[in-house]
Short mmCIF file of C-alpha atoms in Angstrom, two decimals:
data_model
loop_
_atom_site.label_atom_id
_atom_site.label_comp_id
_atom_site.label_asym_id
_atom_site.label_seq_id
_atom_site.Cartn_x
_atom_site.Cartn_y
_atom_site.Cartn_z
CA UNK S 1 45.42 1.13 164.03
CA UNK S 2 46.64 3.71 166.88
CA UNK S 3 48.95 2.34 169.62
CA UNK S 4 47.03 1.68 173.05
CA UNK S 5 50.32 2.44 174.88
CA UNK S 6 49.96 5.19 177.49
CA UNK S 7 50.78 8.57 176.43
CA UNK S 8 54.07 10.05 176.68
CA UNK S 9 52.99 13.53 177.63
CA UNK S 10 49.95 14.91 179.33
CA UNK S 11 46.28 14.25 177.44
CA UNK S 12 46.67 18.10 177.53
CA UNK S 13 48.82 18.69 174.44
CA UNK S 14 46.26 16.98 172.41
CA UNK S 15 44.47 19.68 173.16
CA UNK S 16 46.51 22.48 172.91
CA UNK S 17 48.01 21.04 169.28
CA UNK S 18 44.63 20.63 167.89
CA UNK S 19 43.35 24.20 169.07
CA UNK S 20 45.68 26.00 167.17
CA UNK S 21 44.54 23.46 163.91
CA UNK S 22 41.33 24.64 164.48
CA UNK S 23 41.90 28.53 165.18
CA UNK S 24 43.19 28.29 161.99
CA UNK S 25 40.52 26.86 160.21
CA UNK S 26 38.12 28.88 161.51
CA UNK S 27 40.30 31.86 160.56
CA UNK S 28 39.72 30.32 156.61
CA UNK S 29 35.45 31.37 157.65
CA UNK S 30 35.69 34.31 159.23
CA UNK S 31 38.14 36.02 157.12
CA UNK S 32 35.62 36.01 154.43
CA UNK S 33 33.48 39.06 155.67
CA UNK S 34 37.34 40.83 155.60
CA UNK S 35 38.19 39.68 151.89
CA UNK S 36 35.01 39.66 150.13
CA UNK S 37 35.35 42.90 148.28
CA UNK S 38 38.87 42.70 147.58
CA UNK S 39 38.64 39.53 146.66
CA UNK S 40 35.57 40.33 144.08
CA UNK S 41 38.12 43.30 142.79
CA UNK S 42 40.66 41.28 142.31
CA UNK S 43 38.74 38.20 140.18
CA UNK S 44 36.36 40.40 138.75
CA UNK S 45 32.97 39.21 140.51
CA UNK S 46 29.93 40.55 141.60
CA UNK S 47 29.00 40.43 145.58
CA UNK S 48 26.30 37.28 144.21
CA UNK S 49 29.29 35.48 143.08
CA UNK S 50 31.29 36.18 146.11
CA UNK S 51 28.20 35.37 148.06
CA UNK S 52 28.24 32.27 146.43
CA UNK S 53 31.58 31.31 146.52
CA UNK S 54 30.93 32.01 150.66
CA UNK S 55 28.29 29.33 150.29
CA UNK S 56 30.64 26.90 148.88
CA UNK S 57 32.75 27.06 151.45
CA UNK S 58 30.14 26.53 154.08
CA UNK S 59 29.39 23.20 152.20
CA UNK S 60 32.31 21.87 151.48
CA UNK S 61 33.08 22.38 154.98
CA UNK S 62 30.12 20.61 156.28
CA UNK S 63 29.81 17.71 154.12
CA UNK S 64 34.04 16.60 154.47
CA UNK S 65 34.00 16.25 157.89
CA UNK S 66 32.10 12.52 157.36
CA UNK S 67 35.02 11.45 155.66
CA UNK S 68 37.47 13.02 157.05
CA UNK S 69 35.75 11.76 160.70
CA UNK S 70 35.78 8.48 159.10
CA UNK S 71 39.15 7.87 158.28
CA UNK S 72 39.94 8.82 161.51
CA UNK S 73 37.64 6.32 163.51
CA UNK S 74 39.45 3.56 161.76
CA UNK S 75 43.24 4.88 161.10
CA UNK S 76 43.75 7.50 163.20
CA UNK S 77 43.80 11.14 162.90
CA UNK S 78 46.90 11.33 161.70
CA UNK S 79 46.05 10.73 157.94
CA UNK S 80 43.07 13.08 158.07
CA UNK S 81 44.57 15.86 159.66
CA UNK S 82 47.79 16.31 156.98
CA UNK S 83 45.43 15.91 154.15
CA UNK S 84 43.23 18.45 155.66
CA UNK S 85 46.25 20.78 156.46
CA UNK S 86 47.26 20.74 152.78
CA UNK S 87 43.99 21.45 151.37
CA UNK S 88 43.50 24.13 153.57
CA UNK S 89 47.26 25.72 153.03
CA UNK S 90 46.61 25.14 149.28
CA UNK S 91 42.71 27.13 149.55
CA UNK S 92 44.95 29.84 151.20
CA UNK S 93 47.09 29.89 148.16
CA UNK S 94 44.33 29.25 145.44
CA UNK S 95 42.28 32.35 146.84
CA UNK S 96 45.21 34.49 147.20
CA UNK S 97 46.60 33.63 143.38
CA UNK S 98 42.56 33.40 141.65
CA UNK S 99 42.50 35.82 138.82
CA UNK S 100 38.70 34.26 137.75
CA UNK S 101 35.99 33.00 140.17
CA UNK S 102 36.79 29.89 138.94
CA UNK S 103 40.30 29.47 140.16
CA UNK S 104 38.76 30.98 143.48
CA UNK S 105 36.07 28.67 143.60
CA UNK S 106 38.49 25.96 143.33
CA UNK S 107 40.54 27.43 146.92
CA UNK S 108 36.90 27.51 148.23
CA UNK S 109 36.56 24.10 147.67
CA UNK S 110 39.92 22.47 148.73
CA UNK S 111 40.18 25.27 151.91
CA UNK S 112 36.53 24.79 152.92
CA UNK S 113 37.25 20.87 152.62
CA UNK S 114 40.74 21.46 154.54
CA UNK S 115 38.86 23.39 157.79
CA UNK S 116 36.00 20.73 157.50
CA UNK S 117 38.22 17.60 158.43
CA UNK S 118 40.53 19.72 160.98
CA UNK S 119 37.47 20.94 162.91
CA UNK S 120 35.99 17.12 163.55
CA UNK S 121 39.86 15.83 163.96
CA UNK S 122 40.18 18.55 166.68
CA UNK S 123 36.47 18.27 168.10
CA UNK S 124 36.49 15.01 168.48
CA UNK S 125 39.90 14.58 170.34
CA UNK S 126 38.32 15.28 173.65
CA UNK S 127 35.75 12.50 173.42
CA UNK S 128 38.67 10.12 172.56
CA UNK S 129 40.59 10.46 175.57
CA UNK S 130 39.06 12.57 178.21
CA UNK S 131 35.81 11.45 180.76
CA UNK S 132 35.70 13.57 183.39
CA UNK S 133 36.88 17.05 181.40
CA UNK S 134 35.54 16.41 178.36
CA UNK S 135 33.37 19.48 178.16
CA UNK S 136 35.84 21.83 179.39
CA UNK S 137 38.25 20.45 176.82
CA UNK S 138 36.05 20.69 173.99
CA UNK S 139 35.08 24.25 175.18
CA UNK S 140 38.70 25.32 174.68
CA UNK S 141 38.77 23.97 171.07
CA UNK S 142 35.23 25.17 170.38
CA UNK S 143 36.47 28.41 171.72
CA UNK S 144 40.22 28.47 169.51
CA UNK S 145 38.20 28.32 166.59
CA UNK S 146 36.73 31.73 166.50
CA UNK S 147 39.05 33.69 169.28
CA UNK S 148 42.26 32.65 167.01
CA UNK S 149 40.31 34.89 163.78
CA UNK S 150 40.55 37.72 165.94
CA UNK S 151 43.71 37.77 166.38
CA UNK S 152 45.03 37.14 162.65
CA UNK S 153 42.16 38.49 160.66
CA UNK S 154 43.55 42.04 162.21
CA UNK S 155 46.50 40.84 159.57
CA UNK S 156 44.28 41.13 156.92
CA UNK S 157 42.06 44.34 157.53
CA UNK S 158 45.24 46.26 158.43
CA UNK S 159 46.88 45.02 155.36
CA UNK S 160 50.53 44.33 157.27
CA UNK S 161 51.69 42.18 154.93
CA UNK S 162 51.13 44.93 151.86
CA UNK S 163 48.69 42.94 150.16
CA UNK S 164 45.38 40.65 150.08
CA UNK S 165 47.63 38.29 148.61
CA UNK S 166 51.06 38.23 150.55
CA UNK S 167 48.80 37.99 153.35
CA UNK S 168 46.61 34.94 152.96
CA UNK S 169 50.07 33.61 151.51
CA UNK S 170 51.18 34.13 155.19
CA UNK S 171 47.97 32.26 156.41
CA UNK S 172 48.87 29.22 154.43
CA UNK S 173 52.13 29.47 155.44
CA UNK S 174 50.75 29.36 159.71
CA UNK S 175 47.84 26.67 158.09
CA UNK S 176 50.99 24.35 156.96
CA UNK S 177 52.72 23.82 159.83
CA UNK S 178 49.98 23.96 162.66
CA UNK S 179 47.98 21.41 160.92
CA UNK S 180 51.54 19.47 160.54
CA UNK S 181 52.36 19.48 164.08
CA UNK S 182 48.90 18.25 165.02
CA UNK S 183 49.50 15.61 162.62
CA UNK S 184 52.84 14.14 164.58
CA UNK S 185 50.86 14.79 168.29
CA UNK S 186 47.47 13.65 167.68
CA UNK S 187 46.42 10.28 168.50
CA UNK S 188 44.21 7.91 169.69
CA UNK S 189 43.54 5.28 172.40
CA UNK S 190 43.08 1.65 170.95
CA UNK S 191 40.24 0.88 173.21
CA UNK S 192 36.69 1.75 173.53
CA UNK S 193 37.02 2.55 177.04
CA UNK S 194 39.61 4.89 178.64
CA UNK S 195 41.53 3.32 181.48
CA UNK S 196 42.98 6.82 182.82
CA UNK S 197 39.76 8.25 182.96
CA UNK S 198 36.87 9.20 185.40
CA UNK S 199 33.66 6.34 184.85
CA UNK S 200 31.87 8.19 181.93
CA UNK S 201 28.80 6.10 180.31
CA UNK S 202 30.69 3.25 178.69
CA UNK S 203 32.78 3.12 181.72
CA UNK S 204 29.73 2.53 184.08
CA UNK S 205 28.21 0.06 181.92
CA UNK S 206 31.73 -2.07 181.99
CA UNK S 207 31.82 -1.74 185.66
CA UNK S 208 27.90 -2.51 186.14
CA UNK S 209 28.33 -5.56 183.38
CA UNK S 210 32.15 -6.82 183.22
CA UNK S 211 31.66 -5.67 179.73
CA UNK S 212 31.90 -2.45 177.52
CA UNK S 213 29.19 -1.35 175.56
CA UNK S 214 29.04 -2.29 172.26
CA UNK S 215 29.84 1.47 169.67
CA UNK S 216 27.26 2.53 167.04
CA UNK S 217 28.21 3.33 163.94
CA UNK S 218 26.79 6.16 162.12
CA UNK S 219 24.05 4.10 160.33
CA UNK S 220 23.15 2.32 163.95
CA UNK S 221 22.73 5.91 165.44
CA UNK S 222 20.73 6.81 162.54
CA UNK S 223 18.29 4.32 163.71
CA UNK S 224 17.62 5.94 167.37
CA UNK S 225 14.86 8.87 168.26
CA UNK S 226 18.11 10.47 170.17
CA UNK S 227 19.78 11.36 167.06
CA UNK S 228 17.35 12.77 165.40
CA UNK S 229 15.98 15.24 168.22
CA UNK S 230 19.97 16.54 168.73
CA UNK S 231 20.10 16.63 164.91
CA UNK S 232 16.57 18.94 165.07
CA UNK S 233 18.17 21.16 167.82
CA UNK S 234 21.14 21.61 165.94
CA UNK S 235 18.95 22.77 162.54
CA UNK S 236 17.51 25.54 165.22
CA UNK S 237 20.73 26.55 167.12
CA UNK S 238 22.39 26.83 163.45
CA UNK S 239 19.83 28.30 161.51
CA UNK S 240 18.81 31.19 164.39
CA UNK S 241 22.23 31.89 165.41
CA UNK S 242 23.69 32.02 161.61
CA UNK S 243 20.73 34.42 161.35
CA UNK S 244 21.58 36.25 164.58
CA UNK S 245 25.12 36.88 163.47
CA UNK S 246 24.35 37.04 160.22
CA UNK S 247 21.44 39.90 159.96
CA UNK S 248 22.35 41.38 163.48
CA UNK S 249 23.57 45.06 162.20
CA UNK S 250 20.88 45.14 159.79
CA UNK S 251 18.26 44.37 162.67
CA UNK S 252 19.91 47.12 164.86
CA UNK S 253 19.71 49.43 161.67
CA UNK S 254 15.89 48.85 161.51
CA UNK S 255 15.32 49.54 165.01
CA UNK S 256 16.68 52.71 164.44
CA UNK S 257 19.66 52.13 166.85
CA UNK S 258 23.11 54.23 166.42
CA UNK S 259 25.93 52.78 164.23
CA UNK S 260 27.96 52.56 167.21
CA UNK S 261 25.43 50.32 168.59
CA UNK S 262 25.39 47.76 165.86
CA UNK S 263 28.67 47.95 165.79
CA UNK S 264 29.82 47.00 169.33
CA UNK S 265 26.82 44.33 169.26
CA UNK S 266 28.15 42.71 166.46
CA UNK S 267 31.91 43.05 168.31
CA UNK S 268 30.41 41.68 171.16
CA UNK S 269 28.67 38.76 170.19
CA UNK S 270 31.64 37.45 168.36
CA UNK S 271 33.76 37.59 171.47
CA UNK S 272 30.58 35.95 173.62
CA UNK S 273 30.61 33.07 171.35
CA UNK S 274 33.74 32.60 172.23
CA UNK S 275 33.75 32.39 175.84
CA UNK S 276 30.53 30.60 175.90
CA UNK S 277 32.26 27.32 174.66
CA UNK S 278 34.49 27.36 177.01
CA UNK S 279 33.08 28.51 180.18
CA UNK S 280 29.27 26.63 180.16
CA UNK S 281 31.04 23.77 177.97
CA UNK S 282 33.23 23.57 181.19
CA UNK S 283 29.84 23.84 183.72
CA UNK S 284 28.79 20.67 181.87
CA UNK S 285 31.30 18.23 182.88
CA UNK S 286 29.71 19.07 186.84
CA UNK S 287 25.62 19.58 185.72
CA UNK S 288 25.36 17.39 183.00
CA UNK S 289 26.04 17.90 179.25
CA UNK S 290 22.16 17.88 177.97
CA UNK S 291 20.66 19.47 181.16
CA UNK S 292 23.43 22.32 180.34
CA UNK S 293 22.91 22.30 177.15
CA UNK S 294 18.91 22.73 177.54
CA UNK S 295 19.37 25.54 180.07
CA UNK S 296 21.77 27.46 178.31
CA UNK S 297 19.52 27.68 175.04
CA UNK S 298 16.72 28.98 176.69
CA UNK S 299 18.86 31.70 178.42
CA UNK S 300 20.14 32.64 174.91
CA UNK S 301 16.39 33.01 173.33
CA UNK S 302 15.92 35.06 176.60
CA UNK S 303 18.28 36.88 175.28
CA UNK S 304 17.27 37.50 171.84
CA UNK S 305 13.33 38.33 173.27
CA UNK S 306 15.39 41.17 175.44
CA UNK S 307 17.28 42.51 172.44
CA UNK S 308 13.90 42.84 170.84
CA UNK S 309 12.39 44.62 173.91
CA UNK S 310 15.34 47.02 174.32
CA UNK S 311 15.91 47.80 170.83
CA UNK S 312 12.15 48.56 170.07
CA UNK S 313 12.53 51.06 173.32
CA UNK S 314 15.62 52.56 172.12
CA UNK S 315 17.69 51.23 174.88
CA UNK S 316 21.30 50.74 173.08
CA UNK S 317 23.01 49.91 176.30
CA UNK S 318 20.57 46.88 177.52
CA UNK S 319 20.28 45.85 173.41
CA UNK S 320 23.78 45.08 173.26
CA UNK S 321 23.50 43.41 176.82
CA UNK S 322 20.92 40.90 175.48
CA UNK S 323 23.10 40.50 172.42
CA UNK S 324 26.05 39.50 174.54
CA UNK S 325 23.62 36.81 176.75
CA UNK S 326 22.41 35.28 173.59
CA UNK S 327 25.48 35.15 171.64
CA UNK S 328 27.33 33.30 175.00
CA UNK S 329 24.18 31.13 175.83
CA UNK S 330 24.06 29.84 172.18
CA UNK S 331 27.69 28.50 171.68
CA UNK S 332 27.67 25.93 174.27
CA UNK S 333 25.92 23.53 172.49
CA UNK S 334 28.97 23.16 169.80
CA UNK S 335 31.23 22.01 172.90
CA UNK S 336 28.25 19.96 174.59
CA UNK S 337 27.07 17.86 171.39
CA UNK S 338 30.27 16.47 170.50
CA UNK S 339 30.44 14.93 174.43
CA UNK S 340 27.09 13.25 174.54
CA UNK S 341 27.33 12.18 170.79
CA UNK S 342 30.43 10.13 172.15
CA UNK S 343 28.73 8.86 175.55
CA UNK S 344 25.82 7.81 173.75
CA UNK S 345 26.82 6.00 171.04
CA UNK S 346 30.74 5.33 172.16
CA UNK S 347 34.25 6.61 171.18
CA UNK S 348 35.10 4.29 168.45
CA UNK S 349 32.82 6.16 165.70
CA UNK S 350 32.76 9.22 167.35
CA UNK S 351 34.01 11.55 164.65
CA UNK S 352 31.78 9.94 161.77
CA UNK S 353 28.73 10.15 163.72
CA UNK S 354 29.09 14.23 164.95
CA UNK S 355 29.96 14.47 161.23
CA UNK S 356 26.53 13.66 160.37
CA UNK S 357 24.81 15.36 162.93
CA UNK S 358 27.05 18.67 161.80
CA UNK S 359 25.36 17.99 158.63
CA UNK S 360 22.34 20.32 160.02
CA UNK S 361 24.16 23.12 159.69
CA UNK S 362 23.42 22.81 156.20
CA UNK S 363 19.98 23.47 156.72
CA UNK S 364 20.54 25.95 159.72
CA UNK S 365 22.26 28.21 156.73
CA UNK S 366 19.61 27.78 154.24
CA UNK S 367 17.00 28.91 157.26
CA UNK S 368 19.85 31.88 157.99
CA UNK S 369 19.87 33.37 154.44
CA UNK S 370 16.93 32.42 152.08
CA UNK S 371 14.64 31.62 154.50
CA UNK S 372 15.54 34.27 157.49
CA UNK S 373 15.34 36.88 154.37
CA UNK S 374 11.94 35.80 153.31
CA UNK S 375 10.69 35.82 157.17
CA UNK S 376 12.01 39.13 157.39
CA UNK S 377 9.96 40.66 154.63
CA UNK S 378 6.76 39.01 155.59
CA UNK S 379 6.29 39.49 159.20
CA UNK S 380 9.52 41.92 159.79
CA UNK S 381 12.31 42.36 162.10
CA UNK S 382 11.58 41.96 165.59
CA UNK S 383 8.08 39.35 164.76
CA UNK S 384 10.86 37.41 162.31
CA UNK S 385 13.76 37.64 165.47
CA UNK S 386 11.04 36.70 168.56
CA UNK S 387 10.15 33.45 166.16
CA UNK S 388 13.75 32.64 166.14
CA UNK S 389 13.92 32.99 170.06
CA UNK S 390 10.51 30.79 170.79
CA UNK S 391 11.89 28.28 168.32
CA UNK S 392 15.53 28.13 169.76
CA UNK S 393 13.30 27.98 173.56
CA UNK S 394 11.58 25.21 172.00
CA UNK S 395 14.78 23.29 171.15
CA UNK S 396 16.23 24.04 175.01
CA UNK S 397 13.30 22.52 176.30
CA UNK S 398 13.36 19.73 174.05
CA UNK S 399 16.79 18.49 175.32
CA UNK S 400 15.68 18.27 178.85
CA UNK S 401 13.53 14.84 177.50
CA UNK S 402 16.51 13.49 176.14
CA UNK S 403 17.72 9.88 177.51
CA UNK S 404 20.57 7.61 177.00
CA UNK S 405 20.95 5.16 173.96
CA UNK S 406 20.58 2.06 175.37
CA UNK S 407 23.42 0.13 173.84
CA UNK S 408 24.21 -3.73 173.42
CA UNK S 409 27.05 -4.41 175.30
CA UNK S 410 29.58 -6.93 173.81
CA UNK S 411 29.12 -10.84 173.83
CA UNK S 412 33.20 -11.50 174.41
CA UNK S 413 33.51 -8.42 176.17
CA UNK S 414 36.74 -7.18 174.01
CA UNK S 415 38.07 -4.15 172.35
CA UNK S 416 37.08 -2.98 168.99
CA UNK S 417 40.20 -1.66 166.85
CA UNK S 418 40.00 0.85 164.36
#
């Protein structure tokens, strides 16, 4: 059980502690594209096995964050977040020592764990404590988790350290003690509702009622039409953007466009992702997280319908311009989702029930690889990219339908520990 005394620094530094958690476990995803050949040198693989090996870590990482989310609902993220700093520090190490893609499987599978319960420990922390910021506080860590990459992964490519090794050594070193110093900050309030907050949705039902709603449970959520239309959005944002990132030089080599071009798209949508998080995450606390949400995806399939246009024309300039808008306009939704996942079915089993709707990612990869490859060879490049955008317009649209889970609210009008 967590300790419902006030905090003795500013909601703030939950933030900032968890961000840097985070930024490193997304640095154990995205340095994959940098040590995929060196690794398959170094434990004899093919590019299949590394492939594959990629894959596991993309699972593992999905399917610990229930879990890991959890254990956290009812101990605290304490627990959670040093187990998941240890499994991540020892991936680091397993990966860096693997002399068989065995041994390296085994890192993929304790560091692909290890990111999986810091990223819903650190996702989640905003819908524990914040009600009137939650989006822009999300935003940041939605944002540390791919702008941190760029700044080690440089470590890496460069080789500063002398080898693949020493460095991801060095990463496992930084993995250690971030995710250890989130584990002595992070905490969370005893109560369902947040007294130093602004009136969120459980806050206006107390004030309406004399009495908090009551919290859903993952298997209660399960059971509303609201889940399962976010969970179908986030199959589409996953499985188009995941193909957008994914196949994006390869779609800028069949249109003919200049190296340069693909390259400074695919620079530029990483960076857009980024920023996206954070700024429209932000833009939701004022407009509204679904009504956001909604508007921004149809701005990013906008965008992907332009890149079509200008790269059929030949028009590097505006296709890297449309790559930008739909890379920004697509990240949003990984700030915005964990905020109304919280208002509509409370804090208290917050973190178990965005770990199941994260679970779509799953099926947004298989859509990004088999199936985007498959869609690519029968109907081809642009027909295969202008489905993605109609389908990802489809899902914006979608969300503007969306209404509130009507929850129960509590017979004795008390607090639910966890």
């Amino acid at each position: 059980m967590e300790s419902d005394r006030p905090l003795p620094f500013s909601r703030w530094w939950l933030v900032v502690s968890a961000a840097f958690a985070m930024g490193i476990a997304g640095t154990f995803q995205f340095v994959w594209s940098s040590i995929r050949g060196p690794l398959g040198a170094q434990v004899g693989a093919t590019e299949t096995t590394v492939g594959t090996l990629f894959t596991v870590v993309i699972a593992t990482q999905t399917l610990s964050q229930f879990p890991a989310g959890w254990v956290r609902d009812r101990y605290g993220p304490r627990l959670p977040t040093a187990v998941g700093g240890i499994l991540m520090a020892g991936g680091f190490v397993g990966i860096a020592t693997a002399s068989t893609p065995i041994t390296a499987g085994v890192g993929a599978v304790a560091g692909g764990a290890g990111s999986g319960a810091i990223y819903t420990i650190a996702v989640n922390t905003p819908v524990k404590w914040f009600d009137e910021r939650r989006g822009l506080a999300t935003g940041v860590l939605t944002m540390s988790y791919a702008v941190l990459s760029f700044a080690l992964i440089p470590v890496v490519r460069r080789d500063l350290l002398g080898s693949l090794g020493r460095s991801l050594l060095a990463f496992a070193v930084l993995a250690a003690v971030a995710c250890l110093v989130a584990a002595l900050v992070l905490r969370d309030p005893d109560t369902e509702t947040v007294p130093t907050d602004g009136a969120a949705a459980d806050g206006r039902q107390a004030a309406e009622t004399g009495r908090p709603a009551e919290p859903y449970n993952w298997r209660q959520a399960l059971t509303t039409w609201q889940f399962w239309v976010l969970y179908g959005v986030f199959v589409v944002v996953n499985g188009v953007g995941l193909m957008l990132i994914g196949k994006l030089i390869a779609f800028a080599t069949a249109l003919q466009l200049a190296t340069g071009t693909a390259t400074l798209a695919a620079s530029v949508i990483a960076v857009a992702d980024g920023a996206g998080g954070l700024i429209v995450g932000g833009l939701s606390d004022r407009f509204g997280p679904l009504r956001t949400a909604g508007t921004s995806l149809l701005c990013s399939a906008a965008g992907i319908g332009g890149a079509v246009l200008a790269g059929n024309l030949g028009i590097g300039l505006a296709f890297v311009a449309c790559i930008l808008v739909a890379g920004f306009f697509r990240s949003p939704v990984f700030a915005i989702f964990p905020t109304v996942v919280g208002e509509y079915y409370g804090r208290t089993y917050s973190s178990e029930n965005y770990a199941v709707l994260y679970t779509a990612k799953l099926w947004g990869s298989v859509f990004a690889g088999t199936g985007a490859s498959v869609l690519v060879s029968t109907v081809g490049w642009s027909r295969s990219f202008l489905l993605g955008a109609g389908v990802l317009a489809l899902g914006g649209a979608v969300l503007f339908t969306v209404r509130p889970v009507k929850r129960p609210t509590r017979p004795d009008g008390g607090s639910q520990n966890r």
